[in-house]
PDB file of C-alpha atoms and ligand atoms in Angstrom:
ATOM      1  CA  MET D 128       1.669  -8.018  63.476  1.00 39.00           C
ATOM      2  CA  THR D 129      -1.388  -6.447  62.434  1.00 40.00           C
ATOM      3  CA  ALA D 130      -3.603  -9.055  60.669  1.00 36.00           C
ATOM      4  CA  ASP D 131      -6.731  -6.989  61.223  1.00 44.00           C
ATOM      5  CA  ALA D 132      -5.522  -4.014  58.963  1.00 47.00           C
ATOM      6  CA  ASP D 133      -6.656  -0.497  61.327  1.00 48.00           C
ATOM      7  CA  PRO D 134      -9.723   0.580  59.311  1.00 76.00           C
ATOM      8  CA  ILE D 135      -8.629   4.233  59.494  1.00 83.00           C
ATOM      9  CA  SER D 136      -6.037   3.118  56.571  1.00 84.00           C
ATOM     10  CA  SER D 137      -8.968   2.225  54.255  1.00 85.00           C
ATOM     11  CA  ARG D 138     -11.242   4.739  55.529  1.00 90.00           C
ATOM     12  CA  LEU D 139      -9.074   7.600  54.637  1.00 92.00           C
ATOM     13  CA  GLN D 140      -8.008   5.958  51.319  1.00 90.00           C
ATOM     14  CA  ASP D 141     -11.791   5.683  50.356  1.00 91.00           C
ATOM     15  CA  LEU D 142     -12.403   9.068  51.504  1.00 93.00           C
ATOM     16  CA  GLN D 143      -9.467  10.048  48.940  1.00 93.00           C
ATOM     17  CA  THR D 144     -10.878   7.947  46.422  1.00 93.00           C
ATOM     18  CA  ILE D 145     -13.938   9.842  46.616  1.00 95.00           C
ATOM     19  CA  ASP D 146     -12.350  13.005  46.661  1.00 94.00           C
ATOM     20  CA  SER D 147     -10.749  12.031  43.437  1.00 93.00           C
ATOM     21  CA  ARG D 148     -13.833  11.128  41.943  1.00 95.00           C
ATOM     22  CA  ILE D 149     -15.587  14.313  43.126  1.00 95.00           C
ATOM     23  CA  ARG D 150     -12.824  16.418  41.464  1.00 93.00           C
ATOM     24  CA  GLN D 151     -13.295  14.215  37.969  1.00 95.00           C
ATOM     25  CA  ALA D 152     -17.102  14.908  38.337  1.00 97.00           C
ATOM     26  CA  ARG D 153     -16.694  18.522  39.135  1.00 96.00           C
ATOM     27  CA  GLU D 154     -14.520  18.905  35.935  1.00 96.00           C
ATOM     28  CA  ARG D 155     -16.878  17.009  34.059  1.00 97.00           C
ATOM     29  CA  VAL D 156     -20.018  18.854  34.955  1.00 97.00           C
ATOM     30  CA  ALA D 157     -17.931  22.024  34.195  1.00 97.00           C
ATOM     31  CA  SER D 158     -16.614  20.714  30.793  1.00 97.00           C
ATOM     32  CA  PHE D 159     -20.568  20.962  29.273  1.00 97.00           C
ATOM     33  CA  ASP D 160     -20.426  24.819  29.882  1.00 96.00           C
ATOM     34  CA  PRO D 161     -18.034  25.612  26.808  1.00 96.00           C
ATOM     35  CA  PRO D 162     -19.954  23.454  24.229  1.00 96.00           C
ATOM     36  CA  LEU D 163     -23.324  24.874  25.590  1.00 96.00           C
ATOM     37  CA  ARG D 164     -22.332  28.448  24.760  1.00 95.00           C
ATOM     38  CA  GLU D 165     -20.747  27.471  21.827  1.00 95.00           C
ATOM     39  CA  VAL D 166     -24.091  25.729  20.377  1.00 94.00           C
ATOM     40  CA  VAL D 167     -26.155  28.525  20.812  1.00 93.00           C
ATOM     41  CA  GLU D 168     -23.706  31.227  19.888  1.00 94.00           C
ATOM     42  CA  SER D 169     -24.694  31.998  16.178  1.00 92.00           C
ATOM     43  CA  ALA D 170     -28.512  32.005  17.160  1.00 93.00           C
ATOM     44  CA  GLU D 171     -27.534  34.614  19.851  1.00 94.00           C
ATOM     45  CA  GLU D 172     -25.713  36.527  17.479  1.00 95.00           C
ATOM     46  CA  LEU D 173     -28.358  36.681  14.974  1.00 95.00           C
ATOM     47  CA  ALA D 174     -30.892  37.688  17.739  1.00 95.00           C
ATOM     48  CA  ALA D 175     -28.598  40.680  19.117  1.00 97.00           C
ATOM     49  CA  GLU D 176     -28.288  41.706  15.478  1.00 96.00           C
ATOM     50  CA  ALA D 177     -32.240  41.589  15.334  1.00 96.00           C
ATOM     51  CA  ASP D 178     -32.396  43.454  18.536  1.00 97.00           C
ATOM     52  CA  ALA D 179     -30.080  46.273  17.237  1.00 97.00           C
ATOM     53  CA  THR D 180     -32.369  46.544  14.005  1.00 97.00           C
ATOM     54  CA  ALA D 181     -35.351  46.560  16.376  1.00 97.00           C
ATOM     55  CA  LYS D 182     -33.837  49.514  18.506  1.00 97.00           C
ATOM     56  CA  ARG D 183     -32.903  51.479  15.438  1.00 97.00           C
ATOM     57  CA  VAL D 184     -36.482  51.251  14.311  1.00 97.00           C
ATOM     58  CA  GLN D 185     -37.733  52.482  17.434  1.00 97.00           C
ATOM     59  CA  ASP D 186     -35.427  55.458  17.333  1.00 97.00           C
ATOM     60  CA  LEU D 187     -36.392  56.210  13.690  1.00 97.00           C
ATOM     61  CA  ARG D 188     -40.202  55.862  15.022  1.00 97.00           C
ATOM     62  CA  LEU D 189     -39.630  58.626  17.633  1.00 97.00           C
ATOM     63  CA  GLU D 190     -37.934  60.640  15.175  1.00 97.00           C
ATOM     64  CA  GLU D 191     -40.912  60.433  12.792  1.00 96.00           C
ATOM     65  CA  ARG D 192     -43.402  61.076  15.634  1.00 96.00           C
ATOM     66  CA  ARG D 193     -41.503  64.390  16.584  1.00 96.00           C
ATOM     67  CA  LEU D 194     -41.156  65.511  13.041  1.00 95.00           C
ATOM     68  CA  CYS D 195     -45.058  64.808  12.620  1.00 95.00           C
ATOM     69  CA  ARG D 196     -45.705  66.883  15.770  1.00 96.00           C
ATOM     70  CA  SER D 197     -43.538  69.975  14.563  1.00 95.00           C
ATOM     71  CA  ALA D 198     -45.176  69.872  11.083  1.00 94.00           C
ATOM     72  CA  GLU D 199     -48.545  69.880  12.681  1.00 95.00           C
ATOM     73  CA  ASP D 200     -47.429  72.898  15.013  1.00 96.00           C
ATOM     74  CA  LYS D 201     -46.468  74.750  11.836  1.00 96.00           C
ATOM     75  CA  ARG D 202     -49.506  74.042  10.212  1.00 95.00           C
ATOM     76  CA  ALA D 203     -51.487  75.556  12.893  1.00 96.00           C
ATOM     77  CA  ARG D 204     -49.613  78.282  12.775  1.00 95.00           C
ATOM     78  CA  MET D 205     -50.115  78.447   9.183  1.00 96.00           C
ATOM     79  CA  SER D 206     -53.929  78.425   9.653  1.00 95.00           C
ATOM     80  CA  ARG D 207     -53.790  81.325  11.992  1.00 95.00           C
ATOM     81  CA  LEU D 208     -51.553  83.386   9.533  1.00 94.00           C
ATOM     82  CA  GLU D 209     -54.129  82.475   6.846  1.00 94.00           C
ATOM     83  CA  ASP D 210     -56.897  84.065   9.058  1.00 93.00           C
ATOM     84  CA  ARG D 211     -54.937  87.086   9.577  1.00 92.00           C
ATOM     85  CA  LEU D 212     -54.747  87.517   5.949  1.00 90.00           C
ATOM     86  CA  ASP D 213     -58.370  88.349   6.127  1.00 89.00           C
ATOM     87  CA  ASN D 214     -57.865  91.332   8.721  1.00 89.00           C
ATOM     88  CA  VAL D 215     -54.756  93.022   7.060  1.00 89.00           C
ATOM     89  CA  ARG D 216     -55.188  96.598   6.425  1.00 92.00           C
ATOM     90  CA  THR D 217     -52.077  97.325   4.396  1.00 94.00           C
ATOM     91  CA  VAL D 218     -50.245  95.797   1.352  1.00 93.00           C
ATOM     92  CA  GLN D 219     -47.092  95.743   3.683  1.00 94.00           C
ATOM     93  CA  GLN D 220     -48.837  93.862   6.377  1.00 93.00           C
ATOM     94  CA  GLU D 221     -49.816  91.314   3.635  1.00 94.00           C
ATOM     95  CA  GLU D 222     -46.816  90.941   2.225  1.00 94.00           C
ATOM     96  CA  ALA D 223     -45.136  90.280   5.904  1.00 94.00           C
ATOM     97  CA  VAL D 224     -47.678  87.670   6.568  1.00 94.00           C
ATOM     98  CA  GLN D 225     -47.360  85.971   3.071  1.00 95.00           C
ATOM     99  CA  THR D 226     -43.476  85.856   3.576  1.00 96.00           C
ATOM    100  CA  GLU D 227     -43.923  84.084   6.967  1.00 95.00           C
ATOM    101  CA  LEU D 228     -46.458  81.758   5.376  1.00 95.00           C
ATOM    102  CA  GLY D 229     -43.885  80.901   2.490  1.00 96.00           C
ATOM    103  CA  MET D 230     -41.172  80.073   4.781  1.00 96.00           C
ATOM    104  CA  LEU D 231     -43.267  77.907   7.059  1.00 95.00           C
ATOM    105  CA  ARG D 232     -44.544  76.235   4.084  1.00 96.00           C
ATOM    106  CA  ARG D 233     -41.144  75.398   2.957  1.00 96.00           C
ATOM    107  CA  VAL D 234     -40.143  74.171   6.110  1.00 96.00           C
ATOM    108  CA  VAL D 235     -43.073  71.901   6.508  1.00 95.00           C
ATOM    109  CA  ASP D 236     -42.778  70.530   3.017  1.00 96.00           C
ATOM    110  CA  SER D 237     -39.194  69.559   3.896  1.00 96.00           C
ATOM    111  CA  GLU D 238     -40.383  68.160   7.309  1.00 94.00           C
ATOM    112  CA  GLU D 239     -43.107  66.165   5.530  1.00 94.00           C
ATOM    113  CA  GLN D 240     -40.611  64.937   2.854  1.00 96.00           C
ATOM    114  CA  ASP D 241     -38.334  63.832   5.960  1.00 96.00           C
ATOM    115  CA  VAL D 242     -41.135  61.989   7.411  1.00 96.00           C
ATOM    116  CA  VAL D 243     -42.065  60.083   4.170  1.00 97.00           C
ATOM    117  CA  ASN D 244     -38.204  59.010   3.954  1.00 97.00           C
ATOM    118  CA  LEU D 245     -38.391  58.102   7.712  1.00 96.00           C
ATOM    119  CA  LEU D 246     -41.458  55.915   7.086  1.00 97.00           C
ATOM    120  CA  ASP D 247     -39.454  54.018   4.111  1.00 97.00           C
ATOM    121  CA  GLN D 248     -36.514  53.739   6.054  1.00 97.00           C
ATOM    122  CA  ILE D 249     -38.865  52.197   8.886  1.00 97.00           C
ATOM    123  CA  GLU D 250     -40.406  50.065   6.381  1.00 97.00           C
ATOM    124  CA  ARG D 251     -36.762  48.296   5.234  1.00 97.00           C
ATOM    125  CA  LEU D 252     -35.525  47.982   8.476  1.00 97.00           C
ATOM    126  CA  GLY D 253     -38.827  46.308   9.947  1.00 96.00           C
ATOM    127  CA  GLU D 254     -38.439  43.862   7.146  1.00 97.00           C
ATOM    128  CA  ARG D 255     -34.464  43.380   7.683  1.00 97.00           C
ATOM    129  CA  MET D 256     -35.500  43.095  11.504  1.00 96.00           C
ATOM    130  CA  GLU D 257     -38.211  40.183  10.803  1.00 96.00           C
ATOM    131  CA  ALA D 258     -35.702  38.240   8.525  1.00 96.00           C
ATOM    132  CA  GLN D 259     -33.011  38.511  11.313  1.00 95.00           C
ATOM    133  CA  GLN D 260     -35.526  37.287  13.981  1.00 95.00           C
ATOM    134  CA  SER D 261     -36.458  34.196  12.263  1.00 96.00           C
ATOM    135  CA  ALA D 262     -33.053  33.520  11.205  1.00 95.00           C
ATOM    136  CA  SER D 263     -32.153  33.458  14.782  1.00 95.00           C
ATOM    137  CA  GLU D 264     -35.339  31.187  15.715  1.00 95.00           C
ATOM    138  CA  GLU D 265     -34.054  29.013  12.745  1.00 96.00           C
ATOM    139  CA  ALA D 266     -30.696  28.663  14.039  1.00 95.00           C
ATOM    140  CA  ARG D 267     -31.980  28.295  17.929  1.00 95.00           C
ATOM    141  CA  ALA D 268     -34.090  25.637  16.472  1.00 96.00           C
ATOM    142  CA  ALA D 269     -31.540  23.802  14.545  1.00 96.00           C
ATOM    143  CA  VAL D 270     -29.730  23.561  17.642  1.00 96.00           C
ATOM    144  CA  GLU D 271     -31.981  22.672  20.040  1.00 96.00           C
ATOM    145  CA  PRO D 272     -31.839  18.957  19.725  1.00 97.00           C
ATOM    146  CA  ARG D 273     -28.052  19.237  20.655  1.00 96.00           C
ATOM    147  CA  ARG D 274     -28.466  21.757  23.400  1.00 96.00           C
ATOM    148  CA  LYS D 275     -31.089  19.406  25.249  1.00 97.00           C
ATOM    149  CA  GLU D 276     -28.713  16.428  24.924  1.00 97.00           C
ATOM    150  CA  LEU D 277     -25.817  18.496  26.311  1.00 97.00           C
ATOM    151  CA  LEU D 278     -28.340  19.722  29.169  1.00 97.00           C
ATOM    152  CA  ALA D 279     -29.271  16.130  29.738  1.00 98.00           C
ATOM    153  CA  GLU D 280     -25.612  15.119  29.854  1.00 97.00           C
ATOM    154  CA  ARG D 281     -24.661  17.898  32.324  1.00 98.00           C
ATOM    155  CA  ALA D 282     -27.961  17.107  34.358  1.00 98.00           C
ATOM    156  CA  ALA D 283     -26.441  13.661  34.669  1.00 97.00           C
ATOM    157  CA  ALA D 284     -22.996  14.839  35.525  1.00 97.00           C
ATOM    158  CA  GLN D 285     -24.403  16.761  38.134  1.00 98.00           C
ATOM    159  CA  SER D 286     -26.716  14.116  40.075  1.00 98.00           C
ATOM    160  CA  GLU D 287     -23.553  11.982  39.720  1.00 97.00           C
ATOM    161  CA  LEU D 288     -21.478  14.717  41.909  1.00 98.00           C
ATOM    162  CA  ASP D 289     -24.277  15.235  44.212  1.00 98.00           C
ATOM    163  CA  ALA D 290     -24.432  11.402  45.060  1.00 98.00           C
ATOM    164  CA  LEU D 291     -20.742  11.431  45.467  1.00 97.00           C
ATOM    165  CA  ALA D 292     -20.833  14.715  47.900  1.00 97.00           C
ATOM    166  CA  GLN D 293     -23.523  12.403  49.667  1.00 97.00           C
ATOM    167  CA  ARG D 294     -21.110   9.391  50.110  1.00 96.00           C
ATOM    168  CA  ARG D 295     -18.230  11.675  50.844  1.00 96.00           C
ATOM    169  CA  GLU D 296     -20.145  12.972  53.763  1.00 96.00           C
ATOM    170  CA  GLU D 297     -20.889   9.490  55.231  1.00 94.00           C
ATOM    171  CA  ALA D 298     -17.181   8.409  54.565  1.00 93.00           C
ATOM    172  CA  ALA D 299     -15.718  11.388  56.225  1.00 94.00           C
ATOM    173  CA  SER D 300     -17.935  11.136  59.186  1.00 93.00           C
ATOM    174  CA  ALA D 301     -16.366   7.624  59.678  1.00 90.00           C
ATOM    175  CA  VAL D 302     -12.990   9.025  59.820  1.00 92.00           C
ATOM    176  CA  ASP D 303     -11.326   9.532  63.364  1.00 90.00           C
ATOM    177  CA  PRO D 304     -11.543  13.728  63.392  1.00 92.00           C
ATOM    178  CA  ARG D 305      -7.728  13.923  64.242  1.00 90.00           C
ATOM    179  CA  PHE D 306      -7.009  12.012  60.927  1.00 91.00           C
ATOM    180  CA  ARG D 307      -9.737  13.861  59.050  1.00 93.00           C
ATOM    181  CA  ARG D 308      -8.277  17.228  60.130  1.00 93.00           C
ATOM    182  CA  VAL D 309      -4.947  16.666  58.921  1.00 92.00           C
ATOM    183  CA  TYR D 310      -6.185  14.671  55.720  1.00 93.00           C
ATOM    184  CA  GLU D 311      -8.515  18.034  54.904  1.00 92.00           C
ATOM    185  CA  ASN D 312      -5.638  20.131  55.380  1.00 91.00           C
ATOM    186  CA  LEU D 313      -3.353  18.302  53.404  1.00 91.00           C
ATOM    187  CA  ALA D 314      -6.019  17.915  50.610  1.00 89.00           C
ATOM    188  CA  ARG D 315      -6.940  21.531  50.608  1.00 87.00           C
ATOM    189  CA  GLY D 316      -3.499  22.044  49.769  1.00 79.00           C
ATOM    190  CA  GLY D 317      -4.457  21.127  46.338  1.00 73.00           C
ATOM    191  CA  ARG D 318      -2.194  17.782  46.400  1.00 74.00           C
ATOM    192  CA  ARG D 319      -3.554  14.869  44.603  1.00 75.00           C
ATOM    193  CA  ALA D 320      -2.436  12.381  47.508  1.00 88.00           C
ATOM    194  CA  ALA D 321      -3.023  13.043  51.287  1.00 93.00           C
ATOM    195  CA  VAL D 322      -2.824   9.506  52.442  1.00 94.00           C
ATOM    196  CA  ALA D 323      -1.169   6.362  50.981  1.00 93.00           C
ATOM    197  CA  PRO D 324      -0.303   3.066  52.764  1.00 92.00           C
ATOM    198  CA  MET D 325       3.232   2.197  53.703  1.00 94.00           C
ATOM    199  CA  THR D 326       4.873  -0.366  51.185  1.00 94.00           C
ATOM    200  CA  GLU D 327       5.876  -3.881  52.483  1.00 93.00           C
ATOM    201  CA  ASP D 328       9.325  -2.940  52.880  1.00 93.00           C
ATOM    202  CA  GLY D 329       8.429   0.158  55.229  1.00 94.00           C
ATOM    203  CA  ALA D 330       8.682   3.163  52.710  1.00 96.00           C
ATOM    204  CA  CYS D 331       5.987   5.848  52.071  1.00 95.00           C
ATOM    205  CA  GLY D 332       3.503   4.831  49.684  1.00 93.00           C
ATOM    206  CA  ALA D 333       3.816   8.162  47.573  1.00 93.00           C
ATOM    207  CA  CYS D 334       7.183   9.314  47.472  1.00 94.00           C
ATOM    208  CA  PHE D 335       8.871   5.781  48.593  1.00 95.00           C
ATOM    209  CA  SER D 336      11.366   7.560  51.039  1.00 96.00           C
ATOM    210  CA  VAL D 337      12.183   4.911  53.655  1.00 96.00           C
ATOM    211  CA  ILE D 338      10.599   5.501  57.025  1.00 95.00           C
ATOM    212  CA  PRO D 339      12.477   4.942  60.121  1.00 94.00           C
ATOM    213  CA  LEU D 340      12.422   1.541  61.274  1.00 94.00           C
ATOM    214  CA  GLN D 341      10.891   2.714  64.948  1.00 93.00           C
ATOM    215  CA  LEU D 342       7.863   4.491  62.983  1.00 93.00           C
ATOM    216  CA  GLN D 343       7.643   1.529  60.800  1.00 94.00           C
ATOM    217  CA  ASN D 344       6.874  -0.824  63.694  1.00 93.00           C
ATOM    218  CA  GLU D 345       4.386   1.885  65.216  1.00 91.00           C
ATOM    219  CA  ILE D 346       2.663   2.390  61.929  1.00 91.00           C
ATOM    220  CA  ARG D 347       2.039  -1.605  62.001  1.00 89.00           C
ATOM    221  CA  THR D 348       1.402  -2.041  65.649  1.00 88.00           C
ATOM    222  CA  THR D 349      -0.474   0.862  66.900  1.00 85.00           C
ATOM    223  CA  ALA D 350      -1.508   2.858  63.502  1.00 81.00           C
ATOM    224  CA  PRO D 351      -0.799   6.507  65.110  1.00 86.00           C
ATOM    225  CA  LEU D 352      -0.954   9.388  62.845  1.00 89.00           C
ATOM    226  CA  VAL D 353       2.317   9.642  61.211  1.00 91.00           C
ATOM    227  CA  LEU D 354       3.191  11.596  58.332  1.00 93.00           C
ATOM    228  CA  CYS D 355       5.841  11.127  55.801  1.00 94.00           C
ATOM    229  CA  GLU D 356       8.955  13.041  56.658  1.00 93.00           C
ATOM    230  CA  ALA D 357       9.962  13.315  52.988  1.00 93.00           C
ATOM    231  CA  CYS D 358       6.704  14.494  51.452  1.00 92.00           C
ATOM    232  CA  GLY D 359       4.023  15.151  54.399  1.00 91.00           C
ATOM    233  CA  ILE D 360       1.388  12.688  53.592  1.00 92.00           C
ATOM    234  CA  ILE D 361      -0.479  10.821  55.990  1.00 93.00           C
ATOM    235  CA  VAL D 362       1.223   7.227  56.116  1.00 93.00           C
ATOM    236  CA  THR D 363      -1.078   4.452  56.876  1.00 91.00           C
ATOM    237  CA  VAL D 364      -0.429   0.635  57.654  1.00 89.00           C
ATOM    238  CA  PRO D 365       0.019  -1.386  54.224  1.00 87.00           C
ATOM    239  CA  ASP D 366      -2.921  -2.401  52.217  1.00 79.00           C
ATOM    240  CA  ALA D 367      -4.171  -5.623  53.445  1.00 68.00           C
ATOM    241  CA  ALA D 368      -3.806  -6.770  50.073  1.00 55.00           C
ATOM    242  CA  GLU D 369      -0.328  -6.464  49.957  1.00 46.00           C
ATOM    243  CA  GLU D 370       0.223  -8.348  53.310  1.00 46.00           C
ATOM    244  CA  GLU D 371       1.241 -12.200  53.193  1.00 46.00           C
ATOM    245  CA  PRO D 372      -1.895 -14.119  52.063  1.00 44.00           C
ATOM    246  CA  GLU D 373      -3.464 -15.515  55.425  1.00 44.00           C
ATOM    247  CA  GLN D 374      -3.318 -19.110  55.535  1.00 45.00           C
ATOM    248  CA  ASP D 375      -6.642 -20.690  56.575  1.00 47.00           C
ATOM    249  CA  ALA D 376      -6.749 -21.864  59.938  1.00 44.00           C
ATOM    250  CA  GLU D 377      -5.735 -25.341  60.527  1.00 45.00           C
ATOM    251  CA  PRO D 378      -8.965 -27.369  61.896  1.00 47.00           C
ATOM    252  CA  ARG D 379      -8.263 -28.571  65.380  1.00 43.00           C
TER     253      ARG D 379
HETATM  254 ZN1  LIG L 516       6.182  10.591  51.335  1.00 95.53          ZN
END
C-alpha cells in the first residue's frame, strides 16, 4: 500500500484550495465597488447639479455679451444718423432719419432691458450655483472618512489577492504539467471541484461514485492521472489523514 501518499494529490488539492481562496478574495475586492459608489452618490448628484447651473450661467453670459454688442452696434449707427441730421436738406429727409433713429432707439432700449434682466438672472443663478457647490463639498467631506475606510479595506483585500496569486504560481509550478493541464481545464469550466481524493472505500471524493476495482488499485499504487467516470474530476490517492494511522516503528 502507499504509506507515502503521492505528493501530486496534496499538491493538486493545495492548488484547488488556493484557487477557491482566490475566487473568494476576488469577490471580496469587487464587493467594495457598490458601497464606494453609493457613499459618494449624493455628493456627486449635487456636484452634477452645480455643473448644470454653471453651464446655464455660461450660456446666459454669452447671450448677455451678444446683446451688449448688438446694442453697441445700434448705438454707433444712431450716432452716425445723428451726424447726418446736421446735413439734411429737406424736411422729408429729416423725418426719414428721425424715423430710423426712433426705431433703433426702441430696439436698443429693449435690448438693454434684456441685458438688465439677464444680469439679474445670472446673479441669482450664480448664487444658486455656489450653494450647490458648497452643498456638494459638504456632502463629500461628510462621507470622506467612510470612503477612505472602504478604500483601505479594499486595498487590504487586493493585497491578499495579490499574495494568493503569488502563492498560486508557486503551487502550480509544483504540479506535474500533465495533471496541471487537466486540472486547469476542469477548473476553467467553472466547477468548484476539479480534484478530489478517492475515499477509503474506493469512491470518487466528489460525487461518491464507486471507482472500478482495477482503477482503485492503480490510484493507490501508481497514482496515474485518473478521471472519475461519473463526474469527470481528477481522483487522487486517499488523503493521508484518512489512511489507517501508522504504527510507530517497533524498536529492533
Ligand atoms: Zn466523481
